[in-house]
Amino acid sequence: MRVKTMSGNGSVIAAAVLLLAFSFGCLGSSTSAPPSLRTLDFANASLSVEMAVTPEQIKQWLARKERSTVEFKEARRELPRSLFETVCAFLNQDGGVILLGVNDRSRVTGVDPTAVERLVADIVNLSNNPQKLDPPHLLVPDRVDYEGKIVVVLQVPASPQVHRCAGV
């Protein structure tokens, strides 16, 4: 699932409410269901939500290898140093997808299950930090069980703004 704030004064609060609802299963989604884009309105806020990535989508990305809109990064217990440079490049171009827990040879190495929650929280917090990504762009990663290993997926949209990463 990805939550993208579109407009409005209450958008940050609405995004947080929606994120919590999905986290606790209140707005249920199936990881085997195809992803879809939905727009939800909360008073003065409009949000677009993309449903969870499926193992089948990961299989397709792995088969097509890395390219200008797909990046693989190993991330067993720590975020890769170059993660936000890639996020920034995707935001400033045509968007793309980053698969954490996959090496450059398209082999799934997986993210350590004990580190997943911390890595996801770090991504969310750092993407909303203007000292890391300026202007901030909230990213909400998906966690996917792929052949017994965890892959963290970041779907990064093209942005109408120009972004910089840590002063770059």
PDB file of C-alpha atoms in Angstrom:
ATOM      1  CA  MET A   1       0.000   0.000   0.000  1.00  0.00           C
ATOM      2  CA  ARG A   2       1.183   3.496  -0.751  1.00  0.00           C
ATOM      3  CA  VAL A   3      -0.419   6.640   0.590  1.00  0.00           C
ATOM      4  CA  LYS A   4       0.183   9.841  -1.341  1.00  0.00           C
ATOM      5  CA  THR A   5      -0.976  13.164   0.048  1.00  0.00           C
ATOM      6  CA  MET A   6      -2.616  15.131  -2.733  1.00  0.00           C
ATOM      7  CA  SER A   7      -3.948  18.307  -1.104  1.00  0.00           C
ATOM      8  CA  GLY A   8      -5.663  19.865   1.866  1.00  0.00           C
ATOM      9  CA  ASN A   9      -4.968  21.006   5.396  1.00  0.00           C
ATOM     10  CA  GLY A  10      -5.909  17.738   7.080  1.00  0.00           C
ATOM     11  CA  SER A  11      -3.998  15.574   4.628  1.00  0.00           C
ATOM     12  CA  VAL A  12      -1.234  14.499   7.001  1.00  0.00           C
ATOM     13  CA  ILE A  13      -3.753  13.481   9.661  1.00  0.00           C
ATOM     14  CA  ALA A  14      -5.897  11.689   7.080  1.00  0.00           C
ATOM     15  CA  ALA A  15      -2.835   9.840   5.745  1.00  0.00           C
ATOM     16  CA  ALA A  16      -1.943   8.726   9.279  1.00  0.00           C
ATOM     17  CA  VAL A  17      -5.520   7.542   9.952  1.00  0.00           C
ATOM     18  CA  LEU A  18      -5.618   5.639   6.676  1.00  0.00           C
ATOM     19  CA  LEU A  19      -2.214   4.084   7.309  1.00  0.00           C
ATOM     20  CA  LEU A  20      -3.288   2.921  10.765  1.00  0.00           C
ATOM     21  CA  ALA A  21      -6.538   1.520   9.368  1.00  0.00           C
ATOM     22  CA  PHE A  22      -4.616  -0.565   6.843  1.00  0.00           C
ATOM     23  CA  SER A  23      -2.026  -1.600   9.437  1.00  0.00           C
ATOM     24  CA  PHE A  24      -4.701  -2.979  11.739  1.00  0.00           C
ATOM     25  CA  GLY A  25      -6.677  -4.588   8.921  1.00  0.00           C
ATOM     26  CA  CYS A  26      -9.661  -2.250   9.158  1.00  0.00           C
ATOM     27  CA  LEU A  27      -9.601  -1.599   5.419  1.00  0.00           C
ATOM     28  CA  GLY A  28      -8.380  -5.109   4.564  1.00  0.00           C
ATOM     29  CA  SER A  29      -6.449  -5.985   1.467  1.00  0.00           C
ATOM     30  CA  SER A  30      -5.250  -9.286   0.132  1.00  0.00           C
ATOM     31  CA  THR A  31      -1.633  -9.712  -0.909  1.00  0.00           C
ATOM     32  CA  SER A  32      -2.854 -12.011  -3.689  1.00  0.00           C
ATOM     33  CA  ALA A  33      -5.220  -9.393  -5.094  1.00  0.00           C
ATOM     34  CA  PRO A  34      -4.000  -7.270  -7.987  1.00  0.00           C
ATOM     35  CA  PRO A  35      -2.911  -3.765  -7.005  1.00  0.00           C
ATOM     36  CA  SER A  36      -5.383  -0.985  -7.632  1.00  0.00           C
ATOM     37  CA  LEU A  37      -5.425   2.732  -7.190  1.00  0.00           C
ATOM     38  CA  ARG A  38      -8.164   4.284  -5.079  1.00  0.00           C
ATOM     39  CA  THR A  39      -8.769   7.902  -4.199  1.00  0.00           C
ATOM     40  CA  LEU A  40     -10.257   8.671  -0.813  1.00  0.00           C
ATOM     41  CA  ASP A  41     -11.540  12.045   0.350  1.00  0.00           C
ATOM     42  CA  PHE A  42     -11.333  13.152   3.989  1.00  0.00           C
ATOM     43  CA  ALA A  43     -12.805  16.627   4.474  1.00  0.00           C
ATOM     44  CA  ASN A  44     -10.152  18.885   2.890  1.00  0.00           C
ATOM     45  CA  ALA A  45      -7.741  16.069   2.031  1.00  0.00           C
ATOM     46  CA  SER A  46      -7.497  13.827  -0.967  1.00  0.00           C
ATOM     47  CA  LEU A  47      -5.337  10.723  -0.853  1.00  0.00           C
ATOM     48  CA  SER A  48      -4.451   8.141  -3.446  1.00  0.00           C
ATOM     49  CA  VAL A  49      -3.776   4.647  -2.186  1.00  0.00           C
ATOM     50  CA  GLU A  50      -2.097   1.864  -4.107  1.00  0.00           C
ATOM     51  CA  MET A  51      -2.803  -1.598  -2.781  1.00  0.00           C
ATOM     52  CA  ALA A  52      -0.138  -4.135  -1.810  1.00  0.00           C
ATOM     53  CA  VAL A  53       2.454  -5.523  -4.191  1.00  0.00           C
ATOM     54  CA  THR A  54       2.007  -9.209  -5.028  1.00  0.00           C
ATOM     55  CA  PRO A  55       4.647 -11.955  -5.221  1.00  0.00           C
ATOM     56  CA  GLU A  56       3.743 -12.262  -8.922  1.00  0.00           C
ATOM     57  CA  GLN A  57       4.760  -8.630  -9.505  1.00  0.00           C
ATOM     58  CA  ILE A  58       8.088  -9.281  -7.780  1.00  0.00           C
ATOM     59  CA  LYS A  59       8.624 -12.314 -10.013  1.00  0.00           C
ATOM     60  CA  GLN A  60       8.037 -10.123 -13.085  1.00  0.00           C
ATOM     61  CA  TRP A  61      10.456  -7.419 -11.900  1.00  0.00           C
ATOM     62  CA  LEU A  62      13.121 -10.045 -11.157  1.00  0.00           C
ATOM     63  CA  ALA A  63      12.718 -11.598 -14.620  1.00  0.00           C
ATOM     64  CA  ARG A  64      13.156  -8.219 -16.339  1.00  0.00           C
ATOM     65  CA  LYS A  65      16.317  -7.371 -14.338  1.00  0.00           C
ATOM     66  CA  GLU A  66      17.409  -3.886 -13.247  1.00  0.00           C
ATOM     67  CA  ARG A  67      16.740  -0.988 -15.597  1.00  0.00           C
ATOM     68  CA  SER A  68      15.985   2.732 -15.482  1.00  0.00           C
ATOM     69  CA  THR A  69      12.791   2.252 -13.448  1.00  0.00           C
ATOM     70  CA  VAL A  70      13.703  -0.856 -11.408  1.00  0.00           C
ATOM     71  CA  GLU A  71      16.518  -1.034  -8.836  1.00  0.00           C
ATOM     72  CA  PHE A  72      17.594  -3.975  -6.670  1.00  0.00           C
ATOM     73  CA  LYS A  73      19.373  -3.358  -3.375  1.00  0.00           C
ATOM     74  CA  GLU A  74      20.633  -5.766  -0.760  1.00  0.00           C
ATOM     75  CA  ALA A  75      19.450  -4.781   2.688  1.00  0.00           C
ATOM     76  CA  ARG A  76      19.778  -7.591   5.183  1.00  0.00           C
ATOM     77  CA  ARG A  77      19.744  -5.498   8.401  1.00  0.00           C
ATOM     78  CA  GLU A  78      20.504  -1.894   7.328  1.00  0.00           C
ATOM     79  CA  LEU A  79      19.266   0.505   4.669  1.00  0.00           C
ATOM     80  CA  PRO A  80      21.691   0.789   1.740  1.00  0.00           C
ATOM     81  CA  ARG A  81      23.681   4.053   1.751  1.00  0.00           C
ATOM     82  CA  SER A  82      22.553   4.837  -1.803  1.00  0.00           C
ATOM     83  CA  LEU A  83      18.820   4.248  -1.156  1.00  0.00           C
ATOM     84  CA  PHE A  84      17.770   7.898  -1.027  1.00  0.00           C
ATOM     85  CA  GLU A  85      19.911   8.833  -4.036  1.00  0.00           C
ATOM     86  CA  THR A  86      17.890   6.266  -5.996  1.00  0.00           C
ATOM     87  CA  VAL A  87      14.606   7.524  -4.500  1.00  0.00           C
ATOM     88  CA  CYS A  88      15.560  11.076  -5.478  1.00  0.00           C
ATOM     89  CA  ALA A  89      16.486  10.015  -9.030  1.00  0.00           C
ATOM     90  CA  PHE A  90      13.151   8.202  -9.463  1.00  0.00           C
ATOM     91  CA  LEU A  91      11.189  11.178  -8.074  1.00  0.00           C
ATOM     92  CA  ASN A  92      12.967  13.493 -10.521  1.00  0.00           C
ATOM     93  CA  GLN A  93      12.498  11.216 -13.547  1.00  0.00           C
ATOM     94  CA  ASP A  94       9.739   8.767 -14.451  1.00  0.00           C
ATOM     95  CA  GLY A  95       9.340   7.080 -11.079  1.00  0.00           C
ATOM     96  CA  GLY A  96      10.297   3.485 -10.384  1.00  0.00           C
ATOM     97  CA  VAL A  97      10.393   0.606  -7.981  1.00  0.00           C
ATOM     98  CA  ILE A  98      13.121  -0.345  -5.512  1.00  0.00           C
ATOM     99  CA  LEU A  99      13.309  -3.913  -4.201  1.00  0.00           C
ATOM    100  CA  LEU A 100      15.197  -4.214  -0.917  1.00  0.00           C
ATOM    101  CA  GLY A 101      16.468  -7.714  -0.222  1.00  0.00           C
ATOM    102  CA  VAL A 102      17.466  -8.443  -3.829  1.00  0.00           C
ATOM    103  CA  ASN A 103      21.048  -8.380  -5.133  1.00  0.00           C
ATOM    104  CA  ASP A 104      22.276  -6.986  -8.473  1.00  0.00           C
ATOM    105  CA  ARG A 105      22.076 -10.465 -10.033  1.00  0.00           C
ATOM    106  CA  SER A 106      18.278 -10.565  -9.392  1.00  0.00           C
ATOM    107  CA  ARG A 107      18.719 -13.100  -6.566  1.00  0.00           C
ATOM    108  CA  VAL A 108      16.404 -12.643  -3.575  1.00  0.00           C
ATOM    109  CA  THR A 109      18.564 -12.540  -0.450  1.00  0.00           C
ATOM    110  CA  GLY A 110      15.759 -11.247   1.769  1.00  0.00           C
ATOM    111  CA  VAL A 111      15.594  -8.722   4.576  1.00  0.00           C
ATOM    112  CA  ASP A 112      16.220 -10.069   8.072  1.00  0.00           C
ATOM    113  CA  PRO A 113      12.747 -10.608   9.605  1.00  0.00           C
ATOM    114  CA  THR A 114      13.916  -9.069  12.899  1.00  0.00           C
ATOM    115  CA  ALA A 115      14.955  -5.867  11.087  1.00  0.00           C
ATOM    116  CA  VAL A 116      11.965  -5.350   8.760  1.00  0.00           C
ATOM    117  CA  GLU A 117       9.873  -3.136  11.042  1.00  0.00           C
ATOM    118  CA  ARG A 118      12.841  -0.895  11.884  1.00  0.00           C
ATOM    119  CA  LEU A 119      13.861  -0.556   8.217  1.00  0.00           C
ATOM    120  CA  VAL A 120      10.300   0.314   7.171  1.00  0.00           C
ATOM    121  CA  ALA A 121      10.028   2.890   9.971  1.00  0.00           C
ATOM    122  CA  ASP A 122      13.407   4.364   8.950  1.00  0.00           C
ATOM    123  CA  ILE A 123      12.255   4.705   5.327  1.00  0.00           C
ATOM    124  CA  VAL A 124       9.012   6.437   6.346  1.00  0.00           C
ATOM    125  CA  ASN A 125      10.791   8.773   8.780  1.00  0.00           C
ATOM    126  CA  LEU A 126      13.711   9.630   6.491  1.00  0.00           C
ATOM    127  CA  SER A 127      11.492  10.240   3.447  1.00  0.00           C
ATOM    128  CA  ASN A 128       9.632  12.832   5.515  1.00  0.00           C
ATOM    129  CA  ASN A 129      12.869  14.508   6.693  1.00  0.00           C
ATOM    130  CA  PRO A 130      13.919  17.543   4.599  1.00  0.00           C
ATOM    131  CA  GLN A 131      17.527  17.049   5.749  1.00  0.00           C
ATOM    132  CA  LYS A 132      17.486  13.693   3.935  1.00  0.00           C
ATOM    133  CA  LEU A 133      15.058  14.351   1.054  1.00  0.00           C
ATOM    134  CA  ASP A 134      14.156  17.920   0.112  1.00  0.00           C
ATOM    135  CA  PRO A 135      11.323  18.571  -0.377  1.00  0.00           C
ATOM    136  CA  PRO A 136      10.127  15.565   1.629  1.00  0.00           C
ATOM    137  CA  HIS A 137       8.013  12.924  -0.091  1.00  0.00           C
ATOM    138  CA  LEU A 138       6.345  10.387   2.189  1.00  0.00           C
ATOM    139  CA  LEU A 139       7.138   6.813   1.117  1.00  0.00           C
ATOM    140  CA  VAL A 140       5.246   3.851   2.523  1.00  0.00           C
ATOM    141  CA  PRO A 141       6.998   0.559   1.719  1.00  0.00           C
ATOM    142  CA  ASP A 142       5.301  -2.792   1.188  1.00  0.00           C
ATOM    143  CA  ARG A 143       6.559  -5.980   2.850  1.00  0.00           C
ATOM    144  CA  VAL A 144       6.140  -9.049   0.655  1.00  0.00           C
ATOM    145  CA  ASP A 145       6.860 -12.680   1.484  1.00  0.00           C
ATOM    146  CA  TYR A 146       8.530 -14.015  -1.657  1.00  0.00           C
ATOM    147  CA  GLU A 147       9.517 -17.673  -1.660  1.00  0.00           C
ATOM    148  CA  GLY A 148      10.053 -17.682   2.099  1.00  0.00           C
ATOM    149  CA  LYS A 149      12.068 -14.444   2.184  1.00  0.00           C
ATOM    150  CA  ILE A 150      10.965 -10.896   2.921  1.00  0.00           C
ATOM    151  CA  VAL A 151      11.321  -8.278   0.195  1.00  0.00           C
ATOM    152  CA  VAL A 152      10.624  -4.628   1.025  1.00  0.00           C
ATOM    153  CA  VAL A 153       9.209  -2.786  -1.993  1.00  0.00           C
ATOM    154  CA  LEU A 154       9.281   0.975  -2.487  1.00  0.00           C
ATOM    155  CA  GLN A 155       7.117   2.277  -5.309  1.00  0.00           C
ATOM    156  CA  VAL A 156       8.368   5.772  -6.068  1.00  0.00           C
ATOM    157  CA  PRO A 157       6.172   7.977  -8.271  1.00  0.00           C
ATOM    158  CA  ALA A 158       7.424  10.669 -10.616  1.00  0.00           C
ATOM    159  CA  SER A 159       7.133  13.974  -8.787  1.00  0.00           C
ATOM    160  CA  PRO A 160       6.171  17.362 -10.211  1.00  0.00           C
ATOM    161  CA  GLN A 161       8.761  18.906  -7.853  1.00  0.00           C
ATOM    162  CA  VAL A 162      12.553  18.767  -8.097  1.00  0.00           C
ATOM    163  CA  HIS A 163      14.001  16.831  -5.154  1.00  0.00           C
ATOM    164  CA  ARG A 164      17.488  16.837  -3.630  1.00  0.00           C
ATOM    165  CA  CYS A 165      18.968  14.182  -1.431  1.00  0.00           C
ATOM    166  CA  ALA A 166      21.117  15.145   1.590  1.00  0.00           C
ATOM    167  CA  GLY A 167      22.475  18.241  -0.163  1.00  0.00           C
ATOM    168  CA  VAL A 168      23.117  16.502  -3.505  1.00  0.00           C
TER     169      VAL A 168
END
